[in-house]
Tab-separated table of C-alpha atoms in Angstrom:
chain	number	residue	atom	x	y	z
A	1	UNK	CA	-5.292	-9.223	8.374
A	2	UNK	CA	-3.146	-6.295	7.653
A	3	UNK	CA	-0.222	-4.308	9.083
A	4	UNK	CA	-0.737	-1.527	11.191
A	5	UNK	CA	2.185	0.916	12.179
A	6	UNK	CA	1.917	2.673	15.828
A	7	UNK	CA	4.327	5.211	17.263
A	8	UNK	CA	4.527	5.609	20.726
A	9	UNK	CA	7.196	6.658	23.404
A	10	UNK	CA	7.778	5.923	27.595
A	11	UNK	CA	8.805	8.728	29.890
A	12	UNK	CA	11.488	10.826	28.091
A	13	UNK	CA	12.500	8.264	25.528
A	14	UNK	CA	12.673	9.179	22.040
A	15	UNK	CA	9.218	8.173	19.915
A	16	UNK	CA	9.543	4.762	18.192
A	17	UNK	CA	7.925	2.698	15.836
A	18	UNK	CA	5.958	-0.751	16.287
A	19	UNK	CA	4.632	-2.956	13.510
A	20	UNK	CA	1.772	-5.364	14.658
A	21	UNK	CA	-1.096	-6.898	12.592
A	22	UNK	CA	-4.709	-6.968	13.066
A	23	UNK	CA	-7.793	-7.421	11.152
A	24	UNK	CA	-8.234	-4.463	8.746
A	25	UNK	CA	-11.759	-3.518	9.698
A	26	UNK	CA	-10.062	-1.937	12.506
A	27	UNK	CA	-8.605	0.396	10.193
A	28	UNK	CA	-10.129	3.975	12.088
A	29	UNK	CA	-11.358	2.317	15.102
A	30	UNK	CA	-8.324	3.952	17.225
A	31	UNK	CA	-9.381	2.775	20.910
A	32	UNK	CA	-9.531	-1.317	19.299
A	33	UNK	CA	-6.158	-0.744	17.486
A	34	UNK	CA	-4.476	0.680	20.315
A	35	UNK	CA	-6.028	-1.929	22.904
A	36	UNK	CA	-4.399	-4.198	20.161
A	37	UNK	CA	-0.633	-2.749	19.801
A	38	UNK	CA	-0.464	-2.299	23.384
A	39	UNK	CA	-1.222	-6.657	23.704
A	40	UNK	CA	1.397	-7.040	20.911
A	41	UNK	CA	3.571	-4.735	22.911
A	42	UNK	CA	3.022	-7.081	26.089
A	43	UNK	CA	3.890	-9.615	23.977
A	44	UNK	CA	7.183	-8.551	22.837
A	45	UNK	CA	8.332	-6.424	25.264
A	46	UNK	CA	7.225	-6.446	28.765
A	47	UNK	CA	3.945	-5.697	30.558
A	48	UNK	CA	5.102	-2.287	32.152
A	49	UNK	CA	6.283	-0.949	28.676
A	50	UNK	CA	2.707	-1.974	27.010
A	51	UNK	CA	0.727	0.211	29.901
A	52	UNK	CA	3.136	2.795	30.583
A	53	UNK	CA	3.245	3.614	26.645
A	54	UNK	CA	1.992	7.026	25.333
A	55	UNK	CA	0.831	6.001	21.578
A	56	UNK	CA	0.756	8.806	19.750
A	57	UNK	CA	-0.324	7.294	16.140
A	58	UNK	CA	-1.340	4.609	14.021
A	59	UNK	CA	-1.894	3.825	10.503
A	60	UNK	CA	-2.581	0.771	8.660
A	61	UNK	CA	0.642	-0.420	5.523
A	62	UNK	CA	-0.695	-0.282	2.218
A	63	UNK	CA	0.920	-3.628	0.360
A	64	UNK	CA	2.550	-1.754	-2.071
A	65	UNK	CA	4.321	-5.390	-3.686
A	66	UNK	CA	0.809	-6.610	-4.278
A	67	UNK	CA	-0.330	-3.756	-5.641
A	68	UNK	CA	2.647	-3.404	-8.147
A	69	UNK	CA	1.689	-6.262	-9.180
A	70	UNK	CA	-1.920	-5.737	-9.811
A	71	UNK	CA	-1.063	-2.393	-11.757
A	72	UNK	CA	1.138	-4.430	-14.021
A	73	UNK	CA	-1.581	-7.266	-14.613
A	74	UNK	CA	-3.854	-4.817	-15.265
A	75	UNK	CA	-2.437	-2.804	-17.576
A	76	UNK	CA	-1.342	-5.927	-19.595
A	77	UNK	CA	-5.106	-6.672	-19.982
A	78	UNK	CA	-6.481	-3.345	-21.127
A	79	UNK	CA	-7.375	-3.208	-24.825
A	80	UNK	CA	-5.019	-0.634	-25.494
A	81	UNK	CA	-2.589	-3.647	-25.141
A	82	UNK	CA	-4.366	-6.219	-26.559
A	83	UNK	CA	-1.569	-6.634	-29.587
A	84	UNK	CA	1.221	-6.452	-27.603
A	85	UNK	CA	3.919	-8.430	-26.143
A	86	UNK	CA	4.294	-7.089	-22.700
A	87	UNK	CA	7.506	-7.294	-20.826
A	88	UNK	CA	8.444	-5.811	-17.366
A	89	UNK	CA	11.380	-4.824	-16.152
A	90	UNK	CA	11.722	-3.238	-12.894
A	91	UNK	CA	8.035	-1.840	-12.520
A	92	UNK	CA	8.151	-0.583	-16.329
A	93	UNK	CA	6.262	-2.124	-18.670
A	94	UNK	CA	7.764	-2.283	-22.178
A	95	UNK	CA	5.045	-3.375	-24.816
A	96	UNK	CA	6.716	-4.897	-28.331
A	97	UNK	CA	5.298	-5.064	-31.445
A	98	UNK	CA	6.749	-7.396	-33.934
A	99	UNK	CA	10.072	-7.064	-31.866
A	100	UNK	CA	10.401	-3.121	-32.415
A	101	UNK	CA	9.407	-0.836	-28.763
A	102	UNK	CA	5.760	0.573	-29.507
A	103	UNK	CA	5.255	2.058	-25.905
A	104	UNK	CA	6.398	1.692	-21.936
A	105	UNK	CA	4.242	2.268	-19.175
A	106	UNK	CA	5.971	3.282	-16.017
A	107	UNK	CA	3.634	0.898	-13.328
A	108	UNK	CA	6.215	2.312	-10.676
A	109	UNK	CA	4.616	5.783	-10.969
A	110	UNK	CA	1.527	4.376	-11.540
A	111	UNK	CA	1.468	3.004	-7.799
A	112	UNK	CA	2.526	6.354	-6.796
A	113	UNK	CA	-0.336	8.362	-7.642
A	114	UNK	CA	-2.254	5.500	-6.719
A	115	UNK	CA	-0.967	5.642	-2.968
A	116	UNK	CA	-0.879	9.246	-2.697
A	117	UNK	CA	-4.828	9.451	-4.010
A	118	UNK	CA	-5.302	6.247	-1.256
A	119	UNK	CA	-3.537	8.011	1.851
A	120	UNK	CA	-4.755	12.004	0.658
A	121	UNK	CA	-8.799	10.694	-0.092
A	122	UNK	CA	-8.752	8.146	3.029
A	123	UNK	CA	-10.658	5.960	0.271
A	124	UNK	CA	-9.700	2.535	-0.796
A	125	UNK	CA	-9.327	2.938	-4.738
A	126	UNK	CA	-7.792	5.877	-6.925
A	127	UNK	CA	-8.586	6.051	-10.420
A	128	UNK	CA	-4.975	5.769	-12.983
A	129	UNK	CA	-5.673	7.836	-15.957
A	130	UNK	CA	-3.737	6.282	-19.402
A	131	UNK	CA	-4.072	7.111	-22.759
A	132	UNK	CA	-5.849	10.469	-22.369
A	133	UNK	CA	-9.234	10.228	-21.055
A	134	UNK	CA	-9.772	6.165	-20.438
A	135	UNK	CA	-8.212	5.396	-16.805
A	136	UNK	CA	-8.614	1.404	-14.343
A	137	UNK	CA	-8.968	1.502	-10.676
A	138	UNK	CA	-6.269	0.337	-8.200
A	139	UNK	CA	-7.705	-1.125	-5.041
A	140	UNK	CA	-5.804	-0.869	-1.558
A	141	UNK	CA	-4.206	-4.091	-0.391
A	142	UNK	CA	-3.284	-4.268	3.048
């Protein structure tokens, strides 16, 4: 399952936003994600809302938690790393050797540019690029 994010307004309403979850092979299949939203929407609001609704979008919520949190994992386990103690504070990684700061990797940033190469390639991996030429994949999580 994953979360999917619609936008859709009725008559002269302002657009607004609706979060519903589906399976994420739907993810591109517009007519089966809308059919979807507009059950939630039945669900939650009221039948006439759901068919009278004009959807005009929807895209599917990168888990950006879980992802942070494979970044960080990751990184901990590359060789580079191997001989350090790794501690994280706030997304940044701060890696100790023999109590004195050797080097801090920002993980924060690193989910950035790993979101922005997701949502800009429409792919489901972007590559992280450390320590000059070597670089680990990030995987979507939805």
């Amino acid at each position: 399952m994953a979360t999917f994010t619609g936008w859709y307004y009725t008559g002269d309403q302002p657009t607004q936003e609706f979060t519903f979850e589906a399976d994420k092979s739907l993810r591109g299949d517009i007519e089966e994600l809308e059919t979807v939203m507009r059950r939630e929407m039945r669900k939650r609001f009221s039948r006439s809302t759901a068919e009278n609704a004009t959807i005009e979008n929807i895209s599917i919520e990168l888990d950006e938690e879980a992802m942070l949190e494979n970044i960080i994992e990751t990184v901990k386990e590359l060789d580079r790393y191997e001989d350090y103690e790794a501690v994280v504070d706030n997304g940044t990684i701060f890696f100790y050797n023999d109590d004195e700061l050797a080097e801090v990797f920002n993980a924060g940033e690193a989910l950035r540019n790993a979101v922005e190469q997701i949502e800009s390639s429409g792919n489901d991996e972007a590559e992280i690029r450390y320590d000059g030429l070597k670089y680990f994949n990030v995987s979507a999580i939805y």
